[in-house]
Amino acid sequence: RFLAALPRSVANAAALDRFLAGKHFDLAYLFGLHRIGLATHFPAVKAGIPVLWHAGDAFVARQLKIWPRKAPLYNLLLNTLYRKARRMELQGDYRNIAFVSANLRDYYAKAGVRPEGSYVVPRGVDFSVGTDVERKRAQPPVFFQACRLHAQKGPHLAIQAAAILAKRSPELEWSLEIAGAPEHPKYRDQLLSA
């Protein structure tokens, strides 16, 4: 799947190059680019636009360092069939990365990705808990997870936790709802059969 994004990333980079022509931007703020490829951002680098990555997972470290080391065939394909995209990826700008956790920052460092500007910006918000205790609530209570239906997001773990709760406290009334678009039909089927 990630190899399939490499040819697209070259085409995406060409489109971004055309888009940037004659324009000036202060910053390129990039999320993982999983489906469109890391090379997509290369025109921003060529144009001298500072880049800030938002790392919510390990994809950038895996694509740049881990997979090429761990999978010789993957590395071979990167350096032959997908050479142009790989060269653009490696000439990218990874000097500034905002991580969603210190753990993820440390994972990148262990992989060999150590940005000059390393920031930890946790997901979530700081708000006082319990100020709306009188609001109307669903009866019975609902546990709700909205996400991409992918093992990485953990809906199978929510289902496992629900099974544990049901077993430990069968007298409790509640429901679990999971909403999201499936990426892999087999994973969706596994969720439905759980």
CSV table of C-alpha atoms in Angstrom, one decimal:
chain,number,residue,atom,x,y,z
A,1,ARG,CA,0.0,0.0,0.0
A,2,PHE,CA,2.8,2.4,0.9
A,3,LEU,CA,4.8,1.4,-2.2
A,4,ALA,CA,1.6,2.2,-4.3
A,5,ALA,CA,1.7,5.7,-3.0
A,6,LEU,CA,5.2,6.3,-4.3
A,7,PRO,CA,4.3,6.8,-8.0
A,8,ARG,CA,1.3,9.0,-6.9
A,9,SER,CA,3.7,11.1,-4.8
A,10,VAL,CA,5.7,12.0,-7.8
A,11,ALA,CA,2.5,13.1,-9.7
A,12,ASN,CA,1.3,14.8,-6.5
A,13,ALA,CA,4.6,16.7,-6.3
A,14,ALA,CA,4.2,17.9,-9.9
A,15,ALA,CA,0.7,19.1,-9.1
A,16,LEU,CA,2.0,20.9,-5.9
A,17,ASP,CA,4.9,22.4,-8.0
A,18,ARG,CA,2.3,23.9,-10.4
A,19,PHE,CA,0.2,25.1,-7.5
A,20,LEU,CA,3.1,26.9,-5.8
A,21,ALA,CA,4.3,28.6,-9.0
A,22,GLY,CA,4.3,32.4,-8.3
A,23,LYS,CA,2.9,32.0,-4.8
A,24,HIS,CA,4.6,32.6,-1.5
A,25,PHE,CA,3.6,30.8,1.7
A,26,ASP,CA,5.0,31.1,5.3
A,27,LEU,CA,4.7,27.5,6.3
A,28,ALA,CA,3.8,24.0,5.0
A,29,TYR,CA,2.0,22.2,7.8
A,30,LEU,CA,2.0,18.5,6.9
A,31,PHE,CA,0.2,15.5,8.4
A,32,GLY,CA,1.6,12.0,7.6
A,33,LEU,CA,0.9,11.9,3.8
A,34,HIS,CA,0.3,8.2,4.2
A,35,ARG,CA,-1.9,7.8,1.1
A,36,ILE,CA,-0.2,10.4,-1.1
A,37,GLY,CA,3.5,9.9,-0.3
A,38,LEU,CA,6.2,11.8,1.5
A,39,ALA,CA,7.7,13.0,-1.8
A,40,THR,CA,4.6,15.1,-2.3
A,41,HIS,CA,6.1,17.8,-0.1
A,42,PHE,CA,9.3,18.1,-2.0
A,43,PRO,CA,8.2,21.2,-4.1
A,44,ALA,CA,7.6,23.1,-0.8
A,45,VAL,CA,11.2,22.4,0.1
A,46,LYS,CA,12.4,23.5,-3.3
A,47,ALA,CA,10.4,26.7,-2.9
A,48,GLY,CA,12.1,27.4,0.4
A,49,ILE,CA,8.9,27.1,2.4
A,50,PRO,CA,9.5,26.0,6.0
A,51,VAL,CA,7.9,22.6,6.8
A,52,LEU,CA,6.3,21.5,10.1
A,53,TRP,CA,5.2,17.9,10.3
A,54,HIS,CA,2.4,16.8,12.6
A,55,ALA,CA,3.3,13.2,13.6
A,56,GLY,CA,0.3,11.3,15.0
A,57,ASP,CA,1.9,8.0,14.3
A,58,ALA,CA,5.2,6.3,13.2
A,59,PHE,CA,4.7,6.5,9.5
A,60,VAL,CA,7.4,9.1,8.6
A,61,ALA,CA,10.1,7.3,10.7
A,62,ARG,CA,9.0,3.9,9.3
A,63,GLN,CA,9.1,5.1,5.7
A,64,LEU,CA,12.4,7.0,6.0
A,65,LYS,CA,14.4,4.6,8.2
A,66,ILE,CA,12.7,1.5,9.6
A,67,TRP,CA,11.1,-0.3,6.6
A,68,PRO,CA,14.2,0.2,4.3
A,69,ARG,CA,16.4,-1.4,7.0
A,70,LYS,CA,14.0,-4.2,8.0
A,71,ALA,CA,12.8,-5.2,4.6
A,72,PRO,CA,15.5,-5.7,2.0
A,73,LEU,CA,13.0,-6.2,-0.9
A,74,TYR,CA,11.2,-3.0,0.1
A,75,ASN,CA,14.6,-1.2,0.1
A,76,LEU,CA,15.5,-2.7,-3.3
A,77,LEU,CA,12.2,-1.4,-4.8
A,78,LEU,CA,12.8,2.0,-3.2
A,79,ASN,CA,16.2,2.3,-4.9
A,80,THR,CA,15.2,0.9,-8.3
A,81,LEU,CA,11.6,1.0,-9.4
A,82,TYR,CA,10.6,3.9,-7.1
A,83,ARG,CA,14.0,5.7,-7.1
A,84,LYS,CA,12.7,9.1,-8.2
A,85,ALA,CA,10.1,9.2,-5.4
A,86,ARG,CA,12.6,7.9,-2.9
A,87,ARG,CA,15.2,10.6,-3.8
A,88,MET,CA,12.5,13.2,-3.4
A,89,GLU,CA,11.5,11.8,0.0
A,90,LEU,CA,15.1,11.8,1.2
A,91,GLN,CA,15.6,15.4,0.1
A,92,GLY,CA,12.6,16.4,2.1
A,93,ASP,CA,12.6,18.6,5.1
A,94,TYR,CA,12.1,16.7,8.4
A,95,ARG,CA,13.8,19.3,10.7
A,96,ASN,CA,10.6,20.2,12.5
A,97,ILE,CA,8.1,17.7,13.8
A,98,ALA,CA,5.3,18.2,16.3
A,99,PHE,CA,4.6,14.8,18.0
A,100,VAL,CA,1.4,13.9,19.7
A,101,SER,CA,3.4,12.2,22.6
A,102,ALA,CA,6.8,12.0,24.1
A,103,ASN,CA,6.7,8.3,23.5
A,104,LEU,CA,6.3,8.9,19.7
A,105,ARG,CA,9.1,11.4,19.7
A,106,ASP,CA,11.3,8.8,21.4
A,107,TYR,CA,10.3,6.2,18.9
A,108,TYR,CA,11.4,8.5,16.1
A,109,ALA,CA,14.7,9.2,17.8
A,110,LYS,CA,15.4,5.4,18.3
A,111,ALA,CA,14.6,5.0,14.5
A,112,GLY,CA,17.2,7.7,13.7
A,113,VAL,CA,14.8,10.6,13.0
A,114,ARG,CA,15.9,13.4,15.3
A,115,PRO,CA,14.5,16.7,14.2
A,116,GLU,CA,16.1,20.0,15.2
A,117,GLY,CA,12.7,21.3,16.2
A,118,SER,CA,11.1,18.5,18.2
A,119,TYR,CA,7.8,19.5,19.8
A,120,VAL,CA,5.3,17.5,21.8
A,121,VAL,CA,1.8,18.7,21.3
A,122,PRO,CA,-0.6,16.2,22.8
A,123,ARG,CA,-4.0,15.6,21.2
A,124,GLY,CA,-6.8,16.5,23.4
A,125,VAL,CA,-8.0,19.6,25.2
A,126,ASP,CA,-7.7,20.9,28.7
A,127,PHE,CA,-11.1,21.5,30.2
A,128,SER,CA,-12.7,21.2,33.6
A,129,VAL,CA,-14.4,17.9,34.2
A,130,GLY,CA,-17.8,17.7,35.7
A,131,THR,CA,-19.2,21.2,35.0
A,132,ASP,CA,-22.1,19.7,33.0
A,133,VAL,CA,-23.1,16.9,35.3
A,134,GLU,CA,-26.8,17.8,35.1
A,135,ARG,CA,-27.0,17.5,31.3
A,136,LYS,CA,-29.3,14.9,29.8
A,137,ARG,CA,-27.4,11.7,29.0
A,138,ALA,CA,-28.1,8.6,26.9
A,139,GLN,CA,-29.9,5.9,28.7
A,140,PRO,CA,-28.4,3.3,28.8
A,141,PRO,CA,-25.0,4.9,28.6
A,142,VAL,CA,-23.2,4.7,25.2
A,143,PHE,CA,-19.4,4.3,24.6
A,144,PHE,CA,-18.7,5.8,21.2
A,145,GLN,CA,-15.6,5.6,19.0
A,146,ALA,CA,-15.3,7.5,15.8
A,147,CYS,CA,-12.3,6.6,13.7
A,148,ARG,CA,-10.9,5.1,10.6
A,149,LEU,CA,-11.7,1.4,10.8
A,150,HIS,CA,-8.1,0.2,11.0
A,151,ALA,CA,-6.3,-1.9,13.5
A,152,GLN,CA,-4.0,1.1,14.1
A,153,LYS,CA,-7.0,3.0,15.6
A,154,GLY,CA,-8.0,0.1,17.9
A,155,PRO,CA,-11.7,-0.5,17.4
A,156,HIS,CA,-11.0,-4.2,18.0
A,157,LEU,CA,-9.6,-3.1,21.4
A,158,ALA,CA,-12.8,-1.3,22.2
A,159,ILE,CA,-14.7,-4.4,21.4
A,160,GLN,CA,-12.4,-6.5,23.6
A,161,ALA,CA,-12.8,-4.0,26.4
A,162,ALA,CA,-16.6,-4.1,26.0
A,163,ALA,CA,-16.5,-7.9,26.2
A,164,ILE,CA,-14.5,-7.8,29.4
A,165,LEU,CA,-16.9,-5.2,30.9
A,166,ALA,CA,-19.9,-7.3,29.9
A,167,LYS,CA,-18.4,-10.4,31.5
A,168,ARG,CA,-17.3,-8.7,34.7
A,169,SER,CA,-20.5,-6.7,35.3
A,170,PRO,CA,-23.3,-8.4,33.4
A,171,GLU,CA,-25.9,-6.3,35.4
A,172,LEU,CA,-24.8,-3.1,33.8
A,173,GLU,CA,-26.8,-1.7,30.8
A,174,TRP,CA,-24.7,0.1,28.2
A,175,SER,CA,-23.9,-0.1,24.5
A,176,LEU,CA,-20.8,0.4,22.3
A,177,GLU,CA,-21.1,2.2,19.0
A,178,ILE,CA,-18.2,2.4,16.5
A,179,ALA,CA,-18.5,4.6,13.4
A,180,GLY,CA,-16.0,5.0,10.6
A,181,ALA,CA,-15.0,4.1,7.1
A,182,PRO,CA,-13.4,0.7,6.6
A,183,GLU,CA,-10.0,0.6,4.9
A,184,HIS,CA,-9.8,-3.2,4.6
A,185,PRO,CA,-12.9,-5.3,4.1
A,186,LYS,CA,-11.3,-8.2,6.0
A,187,TYR,CA,-10.7,-6.0,9.1
A,188,ARG,CA,-14.3,-4.7,9.0
A,189,ASP,CA,-15.5,-8.4,8.8
A,190,GLN,CA,-13.4,-9.2,11.8
A,191,LEU,CA,-15.0,-6.4,13.7
A,192,LEU,CA,-18.5,-7.5,12.8
A,193,SER,CA,-17.8,-11.1,13.9
A,194,ALA,CA,-16.2,-10.1,17.2
